[in-house]
Amino acid sequence: AVDQKAAAAAALKEKSKVSEANVNRAMLFGIAGMYLEATQAFAQIDTTCLSEQQLIDYYNFRQRFLYDFREYTRNDEERNSLPGKVRYYRRKIIEGTSPDNPLHQLMVVRDLMDEGELGKADSLCTGFLAGLDPYSHEFAEMAYYEATVCRELGRQEDMMSWFARSAVGDIRS
């Protein structure tokens, strides 16, 4: 489906839609662990023609890809440079979204987690969760990270509860 959209956009000479299709292609490759192919797809994206929302999506997929790629690469120099790049894209998301946006909130929590500020992440995460529909994907994703924080804080029962809530939210969304 992504290739068909890209072909249609290319035929219509819609650079924004071609780049959007490449963002989606890169995301799919990255999620599948096909990092070389994802890197090639990212290289084909012209970010200058993306809308604000497409650019936020690009930043989100880029930070997710780089975060995951950090676990894959065997190149120490590259691995050490990736956290800074992840933070860069997260900052772009935070700057480009409003504080009540669930993606904005998630990026704040993820940054706090990466900085070892687990108490702050826990507090913010539970606050954000209170404002989300428990049957939404956004709730499921935030609940997953709350479970991760609880695990790191040694709160096993809370961890299991949040992982279960995350699963229910994903199933129902």
CSV table of N, CA and C in Angstrom, one decimal:
chain,number,residue,atom,x,y,z
A,1,ALA,N,0.8,-1.2,0.0
A,1,ALA,CA,0.0,0.0,0.0
A,1,ALA,C,0.9,1.3,0.0
A,2,VAL,N,2.0,1.2,0.8
A,2,VAL,CA,2.9,2.4,0.8
A,2,VAL,C,3.5,2.6,-0.6
A,3,ASP,N,3.9,1.6,-1.2
A,3,ASP,CA,4.5,1.7,-2.6
A,3,ASP,C,3.5,2.3,-3.6
A,4,GLN,N,2.2,1.8,-3.5
A,4,GLN,CA,1.2,2.3,-4.4
A,4,GLN,C,0.9,3.8,-4.1
A,5,LYS,N,0.9,4.2,-2.9
A,5,LYS,CA,0.7,5.7,-2.6
A,5,LYS,C,1.9,6.5,-3.1
A,6,ALA,N,3.1,6.0,-2.9
A,6,ALA,CA,4.3,6.7,-3.4
A,6,ALA,C,4.3,6.8,-4.9
A,7,ALA,N,3.9,5.7,-5.6
A,7,ALA,CA,3.8,5.7,-7.1
A,7,ALA,C,2.8,6.7,-7.5
A,8,ALA,N,1.6,6.7,-6.9
A,8,ALA,CA,0.5,7.7,-7.3
A,8,ALA,C,1.0,9.1,-7.0
A,9,ALA,N,1.6,9.4,-5.9
A,9,ALA,CA,2.1,10.7,-5.6
A,9,ALA,C,3.1,11.2,-6.6
A,10,ALA,N,4.0,10.2,-6.9
A,10,ALA,CA,5.1,10.6,-7.9
A,10,ALA,C,4.5,10.9,-9.3
A,11,ALA,N,3.5,10.1,-9.7
A,11,ALA,CA,2.8,10.4,-10.9
A,11,ALA,C,2.2,11.7,-11.0
A,12,LEU,N,1.6,12.1,-9.8
A,12,LEU,CA,1.0,13.4,-9.7
A,12,LEU,C,1.9,14.6,-9.4
A,13,LYS,N,3.2,14.2,-9.2
A,13,LYS,CA,4.3,15.2,-8.9
A,13,LYS,C,4.0,15.9,-7.6
A,14,GLU,N,3.5,15.2,-6.6
A,14,GLU,CA,3.2,15.7,-5.3
A,14,GLU,C,4.3,15.3,-4.3
A,15,LYS,N,5.3,16.2,-4.2
A,15,LYS,CA,6.5,16.0,-3.4
A,15,LYS,C,6.2,15.7,-2.0
A,16,SER,N,5.2,16.4,-1.4
A,16,SER,CA,4.8,16.2,-0.1
A,16,SER,C,4.3,14.8,0.2
A,17,LYS,N,3.5,14.3,-0.7
A,17,LYS,CA,2.9,12.9,-0.6
A,17,LYS,C,4.0,11.9,-0.8
A,18,VAL,N,4.9,12.1,-1.7
A,18,VAL,CA,6.0,11.2,-1.9
A,18,VAL,C,6.9,11.1,-0.7
A,19,SER,N,7.2,12.2,-0.1
A,19,SER,CA,8.0,12.2,1.1
A,19,SER,C,7.2,11.6,2.3
A,20,GLU,N,5.9,11.8,2.4
A,20,GLU,CA,5.1,11.2,3.4
A,20,GLU,C,5.1,9.7,3.2
A,21,ALA,N,5.0,9.2,2.0
A,21,ALA,CA,5.1,7.7,1.7
A,21,ALA,C,6.5,7.2,2.2
A,22,ASN,N,7.5,8.0,1.9
A,22,ASN,CA,8.9,7.5,2.3
A,22,ASN,C,9.0,7.5,3.8
A,23,VAL,N,8.4,8.5,4.5
A,23,VAL,CA,8.4,8.4,6.0
A,23,VAL,C,7.7,7.1,6.5
A,24,ASN,N,6.6,6.8,5.9
A,24,ASN,CA,5.9,5.6,6.3
A,24,ASN,C,6.7,4.3,5.9
A,25,ARG,N,7.3,4.4,4.8
A,25,ARG,CA,8.2,3.2,4.4
A,25,ARG,C,9.3,3.1,5.4
A,26,ALA,N,10.0,4.2,5.7
A,26,ALA,CA,11.1,4.1,6.7
A,26,ALA,C,10.6,3.6,8.0
A,27,MET,N,9.5,4.0,8.5
A,27,MET,CA,8.9,3.6,9.7
A,27,MET,C,8.7,2.1,9.7
A,28,LEU,N,8.1,1.6,8.6
A,28,LEU,CA,7.8,0.1,8.5
A,28,LEU,C,9.1,-0.7,8.5
A,29,PHE,N,10.1,-0.2,7.8
A,29,PHE,CA,11.4,-0.9,7.7
A,29,PHE,C,12.0,-0.9,9.1
A,30,GLY,N,12.0,0.2,9.8
A,30,GLY,CA,12.6,0.3,11.1
A,30,GLY,C,11.9,-0.6,12.1
A,31,ILE,N,10.6,-0.6,12.1
A,31,ILE,CA,9.9,-1.5,13.0
A,31,ILE,C,10.2,-2.9,12.8
A,32,ALA,N,10.4,-3.3,11.5
A,32,ALA,CA,10.7,-4.6,11.1
A,32,ALA,C,12.2,-5.0,11.3
A,33,GLY,N,13.0,-4.0,11.8
A,33,GLY,CA,14.4,-4.3,12.0
A,33,GLY,C,15.2,-4.3,10.8
A,34,MET,N,14.7,-3.7,9.7
A,34,MET,CA,15.4,-3.6,8.5
A,34,MET,C,16.0,-2.2,8.4
A,35,TYR,N,17.1,-2.1,9.2
A,35,TYR,CA,17.7,-0.8,9.4
A,35,TYR,C,18.4,-0.2,8.2
A,36,LEU,N,19.0,-1.0,7.4
A,36,LEU,CA,19.6,-0.5,6.1
A,36,LEU,C,18.5,0.1,5.2
A,37,GLU,N,17.4,-0.6,5.0
A,37,GLU,CA,16.4,-0.2,4.2
A,37,GLU,C,15.7,1.1,4.7
A,38,ALA,N,15.5,1.1,6.1
A,38,ALA,CA,14.9,2.3,6.7
A,38,ALA,C,15.8,3.5,6.5
A,39,THR,N,17.1,3.3,6.6
A,39,THR,CA,18.1,4.4,6.4
A,39,THR,C,18.0,4.9,5.0
A,40,GLN,N,17.9,4.0,4.0
A,40,GLN,CA,17.7,4.4,2.6
A,40,GLN,C,16.4,5.2,2.4
A,41,ALA,N,15.3,4.7,3.0
A,41,ALA,CA,14.1,5.4,2.8
A,41,ALA,C,14.1,6.8,3.5
A,42,PHE,N,14.7,6.9,4.6
A,42,PHE,CA,14.9,8.3,5.3
A,42,PHE,C,15.7,9.2,4.4
A,43,ALA,N,16.7,8.7,3.7
A,43,ALA,CA,17.5,9.5,2.8
A,43,ALA,C,16.7,10.1,1.6
A,44,GLN,N,15.6,9.5,1.3
A,44,GLN,CA,14.8,9.9,0.1
A,44,GLN,C,13.8,11.0,0.5
A,45,ILE,N,13.7,11.3,1.8
A,45,ILE,CA,12.7,12.3,2.3
A,45,ILE,C,13.1,13.7,2.2
A,46,ASP,N,12.3,14.5,1.5
A,46,ASP,CA,12.5,15.9,1.4
A,46,ASP,C,11.7,16.6,2.5
A,47,THR,N,12.3,16.9,3.6
A,47,THR,CA,11.5,17.5,4.7
A,47,THR,C,11.0,18.9,4.5
A,48,THR,N,11.6,19.6,3.5
A,48,THR,CA,11.2,20.9,3.2
A,48,THR,C,9.8,21.0,2.6
A,49,CYS,N,9.3,19.9,2.1
A,49,CYS,CA,7.9,19.9,1.5
A,49,CYS,C,6.9,19.3,2.4
A,50,LEU,N,7.3,18.9,3.6
A,50,LEU,CA,6.3,18.3,4.5
A,50,LEU,C,5.5,19.4,5.3
A,51,SER,N,4.3,19.1,5.5
A,51,SER,CA,3.4,19.9,6.3
A,51,SER,C,3.9,19.9,7.8
A,52,GLU,N,3.3,20.7,8.7
A,52,GLU,CA,3.7,20.7,10.1
A,52,GLU,C,3.5,19.3,10.7
A,53,GLN,N,2.3,18.8,10.4
A,53,GLN,CA,2.0,17.4,11.0
A,53,GLN,C,2.8,16.3,10.4
A,54,GLN,N,3.1,16.4,9.1
A,54,GLN,CA,4.0,15.4,8.5
A,54,GLN,C,5.4,15.5,9.1
A,55,LEU,N,5.8,16.7,9.4
A,55,LEU,CA,7.1,16.9,9.9
A,55,LEU,C,7.2,16.4,11.4
A,56,ILE,N,6.2,16.5,12.1
A,56,ILE,CA,6.1,15.9,13.5
A,56,ILE,C,6.1,14.4,13.4
A,57,ASP,N,5.4,13.9,12.4
A,57,ASP,CA,5.4,12.4,12.2
A,57,ASP,C,6.8,12.0,11.8
A,58,TYR,N,7.5,12.7,11.0
A,58,TYR,CA,8.9,12.4,10.6
A,58,TYR,C,9.8,12.4,11.8
A,59,TYR,N,9.7,13.5,12.6
A,59,TYR,CA,10.5,13.6,13.8
A,59,TYR,C,10.3,12.4,14.7
A,60,ASN,N,9.0,12.0,14.9
A,60,ASN,CA,8.6,10.9,15.8
A,60,ASN,C,9.2,9.6,15.2
A,61,PHE,N,9.1,9.3,14.0
A,61,PHE,CA,9.6,8.1,13.4
A,61,PHE,C,11.1,8.1,13.4
A,62,ARG,N,11.7,9.2,13.2
A,62,ARG,CA,13.2,9.3,13.2
A,62,ARG,C,13.7,9.0,14.6
A,63,GLN,N,13.1,9.6,15.7
A,63,GLN,CA,13.6,9.4,17.0
A,63,GLN,C,13.4,7.9,17.4
A,64,ARG,N,12.3,7.4,17.0
A,64,ARG,CA,12.0,5.9,17.3
A,64,ARG,C,13.0,5.0,16.6
A,65,PHE,N,13.3,5.3,15.4
A,65,PHE,CA,14.3,4.5,14.6
A,65,PHE,C,15.6,4.6,15.3
A,66,LEU,N,16.1,5.8,15.6
A,66,LEU,CA,17.4,6.0,16.1
A,66,LEU,C,17.5,5.4,17.5
A,67,TYR,N,16.5,5.4,18.3
A,67,TYR,CA,16.5,4.8,19.6
A,67,TYR,C,16.6,3.3,19.5
A,68,ASP,N,15.8,2.7,18.6
A,68,ASP,CA,15.9,1.3,18.3
A,68,ASP,C,17.2,0.8,17.7
A,69,PHE,N,17.7,1.6,16.8
A,69,PHE,CA,18.9,1.3,16.1
A,69,PHE,C,20.1,1.3,17.0
A,70,ARG,N,20.1,2.0,18.1
A,70,ARG,CA,21.1,2.1,19.1
A,70,ARG,C,21.4,0.7,19.6
A,71,GLU,N,20.4,-0.2,19.8
A,71,GLU,CA,20.5,-1.5,20.3
A,71,GLU,C,21.1,-2.5,19.2
A,72,TYR,N,21.0,-2.1,18.0
A,72,TYR,CA,21.4,-2.9,16.9
A,72,TYR,C,22.9,-2.7,16.4
A,73,THR,N,23.3,-1.5,16.3
A,73,THR,CA,24.6,-1.2,15.8
A,73,THR,C,25.7,-1.7,16.6
A,74,ARG,N,26.7,-2.1,16.0
A,74,ARG,CA,27.9,-2.6,16.7
A,74,ARG,C,29.0,-1.6,16.7
A,75,ASN,N,28.8,-0.5,16.0
A,75,ASN,CA,29.8,0.6,15.9
A,75,ASN,C,29.6,1.5,17.1
A,76,ASP,N,30.7,1.4,18.0
A,76,ASP,CA,30.6,2.2,19.3
A,76,ASP,C,30.5,3.7,19.1
A,77,GLU,N,31.2,4.2,18.1
A,77,GLU,CA,31.1,5.7,17.8
A,77,GLU,C,29.7,6.0,17.4
A,78,GLU,N,29.1,5.3,16.5
A,78,GLU,CA,27.8,5.5,16.1
A,78,GLU,C,26.8,5.4,17.3
A,79,ARG,N,26.9,4.3,18.0
A,79,ARG,CA,26.0,4.1,19.2
A,79,ARG,C,26.1,5.2,20.2
A,80,ASN,N,27.3,5.7,20.4
A,80,ASN,CA,27.4,6.8,21.3
A,80,ASN,C,26.8,8.2,20.8
A,81,SER,N,26.7,8.3,19.5
A,81,SER,CA,26.2,9.5,19.0
A,81,SER,C,24.6,9.5,18.9
A,82,LEU,N,24.1,8.3,19.0
A,82,LEU,CA,22.6,8.2,18.8
A,82,LEU,C,21.7,8.9,19.9
A,83,PRO,N,22.1,8.8,21.2
A,83,PRO,CA,21.2,9.4,22.2
A,83,PRO,C,21.1,11.0,21.9
A,84,GLY,N,22.1,11.6,21.5
A,84,GLY,CA,22.0,13.0,21.2
A,84,GLY,C,21.1,13.3,20.0
A,85,LYS,N,21.1,12.4,19.1
A,85,LYS,CA,20.2,12.6,17.9
A,85,LYS,C,18.8,12.3,18.3
A,86,VAL,N,18.6,11.3,19.2
A,86,VAL,CA,17.2,11.0,19.7
A,86,VAL,C,16.7,12.2,20.4
A,87,ARG,N,17.5,12.8,21.3
A,87,ARG,CA,17.1,14.0,22.0
A,87,ARG,C,16.7,15.1,21.1
A,88,TYR,N,17.5,15.3,20.0
A,88,TYR,CA,17.3,16.4,19.1
A,88,TYR,C,15.9,16.2,18.5
A,89,TYR,N,15.5,15.0,18.0
A,89,TYR,CA,14.2,14.9,17.4
A,89,TYR,C,13.1,15.0,18.4
A,90,ARG,N,13.3,14.5,19.6
A,90,ARG,CA,12.3,14.6,20.7
A,90,ARG,C,12.1,16.1,21.0
A,91,ARG,N,13.1,16.9,21.0
A,91,ARG,CA,13.0,18.4,21.2
A,91,ARG,C,12.2,19.0,20.1
A,92,LYS,N,12.4,18.6,18.9
A,92,LYS,CA,11.7,19.1,17.8
A,92,LYS,C,10.2,18.8,17.9
A,93,ILE,N,9.9,17.6,18.4
A,93,ILE,CA,8.5,17.2,18.6
A,93,ILE,C,7.9,18.1,19.8
A,94,ILE,N,8.6,18.2,20.8
A,94,ILE,CA,8.1,19.0,22.0
A,94,ILE,C,7.9,20.5,21.6
A,95,GLU,N,8.8,21.0,20.8
A,95,GLU,CA,8.7,22.4,20.3
A,95,GLU,C,7.5,22.6,19.3
A,96,GLY,N,7.2,21.5,18.6
A,96,GLY,CA,6.2,21.6,17.5
A,96,GLY,C,4.8,21.2,17.9
A,97,THR,N,4.6,20.8,19.2
A,97,THR,CA,3.3,20.3,19.6
A,97,THR,C,3.0,21.0,20.9
A,98,SER,N,1.7,21.0,21.2
A,98,SER,CA,1.2,21.7,22.4
A,98,SER,C,1.4,20.8,23.6
A,99,PRO,N,1.5,21.3,24.8
A,99,PRO,CA,1.7,20.5,26.0
A,99,PRO,C,0.5,19.5,26.3
A,100,ASP,N,-0.6,19.8,25.7
A,100,ASP,CA,-1.8,18.8,26.0
A,100,ASP,C,-1.8,17.7,24.9
A,101,ASN,N,-0.9,17.7,24.0
A,101,ASN,CA,-0.8,16.7,22.9
A,101,ASN,C,-0.2,15.5,23.5
A,102,PRO,N,-0.8,14.3,23.4
A,102,PRO,CA,-0.2,13.1,24.0
A,102,PRO,C,1.2,12.7,23.5
A,103,LEU,N,1.5,13.1,22.3
A,103,LEU,CA,2.9,12.8,21.8
A,103,LEU,C,3.9,13.7,22.5
A,104,HIS,N,3.5,15.0,22.7
A,104,HIS,CA,4.3,15.9,23.4
A,104,HIS,C,4.6,15.3,24.8
A,105,GLN,N,3.6,14.9,25.5
A,105,GLN,CA,3.7,14.4,26.8
A,105,GLN,C,4.6,13.1,26.9
A,106,LEU,N,4.4,12.3,25.9
A,106,LEU,CA,5.2,11.1,25.8
A,106,LEU,C,6.7,11.4,25.6
A,107,MET,N,7.0,12.4,24.8
A,107,MET,CA,8.4,12.7,24.6
A,107,MET,C,9.0,13.3,25.9
A,108,VAL,N,8.2,14.1,26.6
A,108,VAL,CA,8.7,14.6,27.9
A,108,VAL,C,9.0,13.5,28.9
A,109,VAL,N,8.1,12.5,29.0
A,109,VAL,CA,8.3,11.3,29.8
A,109,VAL,C,9.5,10.5,29.4
A,110,ARG,N,9.7,10.3,28.1
A,110,ARG,CA,10.8,9.5,27.6
A,110,ARG,C,12.1,10.2,27.9
A,111,ASP,N,12.2,11.5,27.7
A,111,ASP,CA,13.4,12.2,28.0
A,111,ASP,C,13.7,12.1,29.5
A,112,LEU,N,12.8,12.3,30.4
A,112,LEU,CA,13.0,12.1,31.8
A,112,LEU,C,13.5,10.7,32.1
A,113,MET,N,13.0,9.7,31.5
A,113,MET,CA,13.4,8.3,31.7
A,113,MET,C,14.9,8.2,31.3
A,114,ASP,N,15.2,8.7,30.1
A,114,ASP,CA,16.5,8.6,29.6
A,114,ASP,C,17.5,9.3,30.5
A,115,GLU,N,17.1,10.4,31.1
A,115,GLU,CA,18.0,11.2,32.0
A,115,GLU,C,18.0,10.6,33.4
A,116,GLY,N,17.3,9.5,33.6
A,116,GLY,CA,17.3,8.8,35.0
A,116,GLY,C,16.4,9.5,36.0
A,117,GLU,N,15.6,10.4,35.5
A,117,GLU,CA,14.7,11.2,36.4
A,117,GLU,C,13.4,10.4,36.6
A,118,LEU,N,13.5,9.2,37.1
A,118,LEU,CA,12.3,8.3,37.2
A,118,LEU,C,11.2,8.8,38.1
A,119,GLY,N,11.5,9.4,39.2
A,119,GLY,CA,10.5,10.0,40.0
A,119,GLY,C,9.6,11.0,39.3
A,120,LYS,N,10.3,11.9,38.6
A,120,LYS,CA,9.6,12.9,37.8
A,120,LYS,C,8.8,12.3,36.7
A,121,ALA,N,9.4,11.3,36.0
A,121,ALA,CA,8.7,10.6,34.9
A,121,ALA,C,7.5,9.9,35.4
A,122,ASP,N,7.6,9.3,36.6
A,122,ASP,CA,6.4,8.6,37.2
A,122,ASP,C,5.3,9.6,37.5
A,123,SER,N,5.7,10.7,38.1
A,123,SER,CA,4.7,11.7,38.5
A,123,SER,C,3.9,12.2,37.3
A,124,LEU,N,4.7,12.6,36.3
A,124,LEU,CA,4.1,13.2,35.0
A,124,LEU,C,3.3,12.1,34.3
A,125,CYS,N,3.8,11.0,34.2
A,125,CYS,CA,3.2,9.9,33.5
A,125,CYS,C,1.8,9.6,34.1
A,126,THR,N,1.7,9.5,35.4
A,126,THR,CA,0.4,9.2,36.0
A,126,THR,C,-0.5,10.3,35.8
A,127,GLY,N,0.0,11.5,35.9
A,127,GLY,CA,-0.8,12.7,35.6
A,127,GLY,C,-1.4,12.7,34.2
A,128,PHE,N,-0.5,12.4,33.2
A,128,PHE,CA,-0.9,12.4,31.8
A,128,PHE,C,-2.0,11.3,31.6
A,129,LEU,N,-1.7,10.1,32.2
A,129,LEU,CA,-2.6,9.0,32.1
A,129,LEU,C,-4.0,9.3,32.5
A,130,ALA,N,-4.1,10.1,33.6
A,130,ALA,CA,-5.4,10.5,34.1
A,130,ALA,C,-6.3,11.3,33.1
A,131,GLY,N,-5.6,11.9,32.2
A,131,GLY,CA,-6.4,12.7,31.2
A,131,GLY,C,-6.6,12.0,29.9
A,132,LEU,N,-6.2,10.7,29.8
A,132,LEU,CA,-6.4,10.0,28.5
A,132,LEU,C,-7.5,8.9,28.6
A,133,ASP,N,-8.1,8.7,27.5
A,133,ASP,CA,-9.1,7.6,27.4
A,133,ASP,C,-8.4,6.3,27.6
A,134,PRO,N,-8.8,5.5,28.6
A,134,PRO,CA,-8.1,4.2,28.9
A,134,PRO,C,-8.2,3.2,27.7
A,135,TYR,N,-9.0,3.4,26.7
A,135,TYR,CA,-9.2,2.5,25.6
A,135,TYR,C,-8.6,3.1,24.3
A,136,SER,N,-7.6,4.0,24.5
A,136,SER,CA,-7.0,4.7,23.4
A,136,SER,C,-5.6,4.1,23.2
A,137,HIS,N,-5.0,4.3,22.0
A,137,HIS,CA,-3.6,3.9,21.7
A,137,HIS,C,-2.7,4.8,22.6
A,138,GLU,N,-3.0,6.1,22.7
A,138,GLU,CA,-2.2,7.0,23.4
A,138,GLU,C,-2.1,6.5,24.9
A,139,PHE,N,-3.2,6.1,25.5
A,139,PHE,CA,-3.2,5.6,26.9
A,139,PHE,C,-2.3,4.3,26.9
A,140,ALA,N,-2.5,3.4,26.0
A,140,ALA,CA,-1.7,2.2,26.0
A,140,ALA,C,-0.2,2.4,25.9
A,141,GLU,N,0.2,3.4,25.1
A,141,GLU,CA,1.6,3.7,25.0
A,141,GLU,C,2.1,4.3,26.2
A,142,MET,N,1.4,5.3,26.8
A,142,MET,CA,1.8,6.0,28.0
A,142,MET,C,1.8,5.0,29.2
A,143,ALA,N,0.9,4.1,29.2
A,143,ALA,CA,0.8,3.1,30.3
A,143,ALA,C,2.0,2.1,30.2
A,144,TYR,N,2.4,1.8,29.0
A,144,TYR,CA,3.6,1.0,28.8
A,144,TYR,C,4.8,1.6,29.4
A,145,TYR,N,5.0,2.9,29.2
A,145,TYR,CA,6.2,3.6,29.8
A,145,TYR,C,6.0,3.8,31.3
A,146,GLU,N,4.8,3.9,31.8
A,146,GLU,CA,4.6,4.0,33.2
A,146,GLU,C,5.0,2.6,33.8
A,147,ALA,N,4.6,1.5,33.2
A,147,ALA,CA,5.0,0.2,33.6
A,147,ALA,C,6.6,0.1,33.6
A,148,THR,N,7.2,0.6,32.6
A,148,THR,CA,8.7,0.5,32.5
A,148,THR,C,9.3,1.3,33.7
A,149,VAL,N,8.7,2.5,34.0
A,149,VAL,CA,9.2,3.3,35.1
A,149,VAL,C,9.0,2.5,36.4
A,150,CYS,N,7.9,1.9,36.6
A,150,CYS,CA,7.6,1.1,37.8
A,150,CYS,C,8.6,0.0,37.9
A,151,ARG,N,8.9,-0.7,36.8
A,151,ARG,CA,9.9,-1.7,36.9
A,151,ARG,C,11.3,-1.2,37.3
A,152,GLU,N,11.7,-0.1,36.8
A,152,GLU,CA,13.0,0.5,37.2
A,152,GLU,C,13.0,1.0,38.6
A,153,LEU,N,11.8,1.3,39.1
A,153,LEU,CA,11.7,1.8,40.5
A,153,LEU,C,11.5,0.6,41.5
A,154,GLY,N,11.4,-0.6,40.9
A,154,GLY,CA,11.2,-1.8,41.8
A,154,GLY,C,9.8,-2.0,42.3
A,155,ARG,N,8.9,-1.4,41.6
A,155,ARG,CA,7.5,-1.6,42.0
A,155,ARG,C,6.8,-2.6,41.1
A,156,GLN,N,7.0,-3.9,41.4
A,156,GLN,CA,6.6,-4.9,40.5
A,156,GLN,C,5.1,-5.0,40.4
A,157,GLU,N,4.3,-4.9,41.4
A,157,GLU,CA,2.8,-5.0,41.3
A,157,GLU,C,2.3,-3.9,40.4
A,158,ASP,N,2.8,-2.7,40.7
A,158,ASP,CA,2.4,-1.5,39.8
A,158,ASP,C,2.8,-1.8,38.4
A,159,MET,N,4.0,-2.3,38.2
A,159,MET,CA,4.5,-2.6,36.8
A,159,MET,C,3.5,-3.6,36.1
A,160,MET,N,3.1,-4.6,36.8
A,160,MET,CA,2.2,-5.6,36.2
A,160,MET,C,0.9,-5.0,35.9
A,161,SER,N,0.4,-4.2,36.8
A,161,SER,CA,-0.9,-3.5,36.6
A,161,SER,C,-0.9,-2.6,35.3
A,162,TRP,N,0.2,-1.8,35.2
A,162,TRP,CA,0.3,-0.9,34.1
A,162,TRP,C,0.5,-1.6,32.8
A,163,PHE,N,1.3,-2.7,32.8
A,163,PHE,CA,1.4,-3.5,31.5
A,163,PHE,C,0.1,-4.1,31.1
A,164,ALA,N,-0.7,-4.5,32.1
A,164,ALA,CA,-2.0,-5.1,31.8
A,164,ALA,C,-2.9,-4.0,31.2
A,165,ARG,N,-2.9,-2.8,31.8
A,165,ARG,CA,-3.7,-1.7,31.3
A,165,ARG,C,-3.3,-1.3,29.9
A,166,SER,N,-2.0,-1.3,29.7
A,166,SER,CA,-1.4,-1.0,28.4
A,166,SER,C,-2.0,-2.0,27.3
A,167,ALA,N,-2.0,-3.2,27.7
A,167,ALA,CA,-2.5,-4.3,26.7
A,167,ALA,C,-3.9,-4.1,26.5
A,168,VAL,N,-4.7,-3.8,27.5
A,168,VAL,CA,-6.2,-3.6,27.3
A,168,VAL,C,-6.4,-2.4,26.4
A,169,GLY,N,-5.7,-1.3,26.7
A,169,GLY,CA,-5.8,-0.1,25.9
A,169,GLY,C,-5.5,-0.4,24.4
A,170,ASP,N,-4.4,-1.2,24.2
A,170,ASP,CA,-4.1,-1.5,22.8
A,170,ASP,C,-5.1,-2.4,22.1
A,171,ILE,N,-5.6,-3.3,22.8
A,171,ILE,CA,-6.6,-4.2,22.3
A,171,ILE,C,-7.9,-3.5,22.0
A,172,ARG,N,-8.3,-2.6,22.8
A,172,ARG,CA,-9.6,-1.9,22.7
A,172,ARG,C,-9.5,-0.7,21.7
A,173,SER,N,-8.3,-0.2,21.4
A,173,SER,CA,-8.1,1.0,20.5
A,173,SER,C,-8.2,0.6,19.1
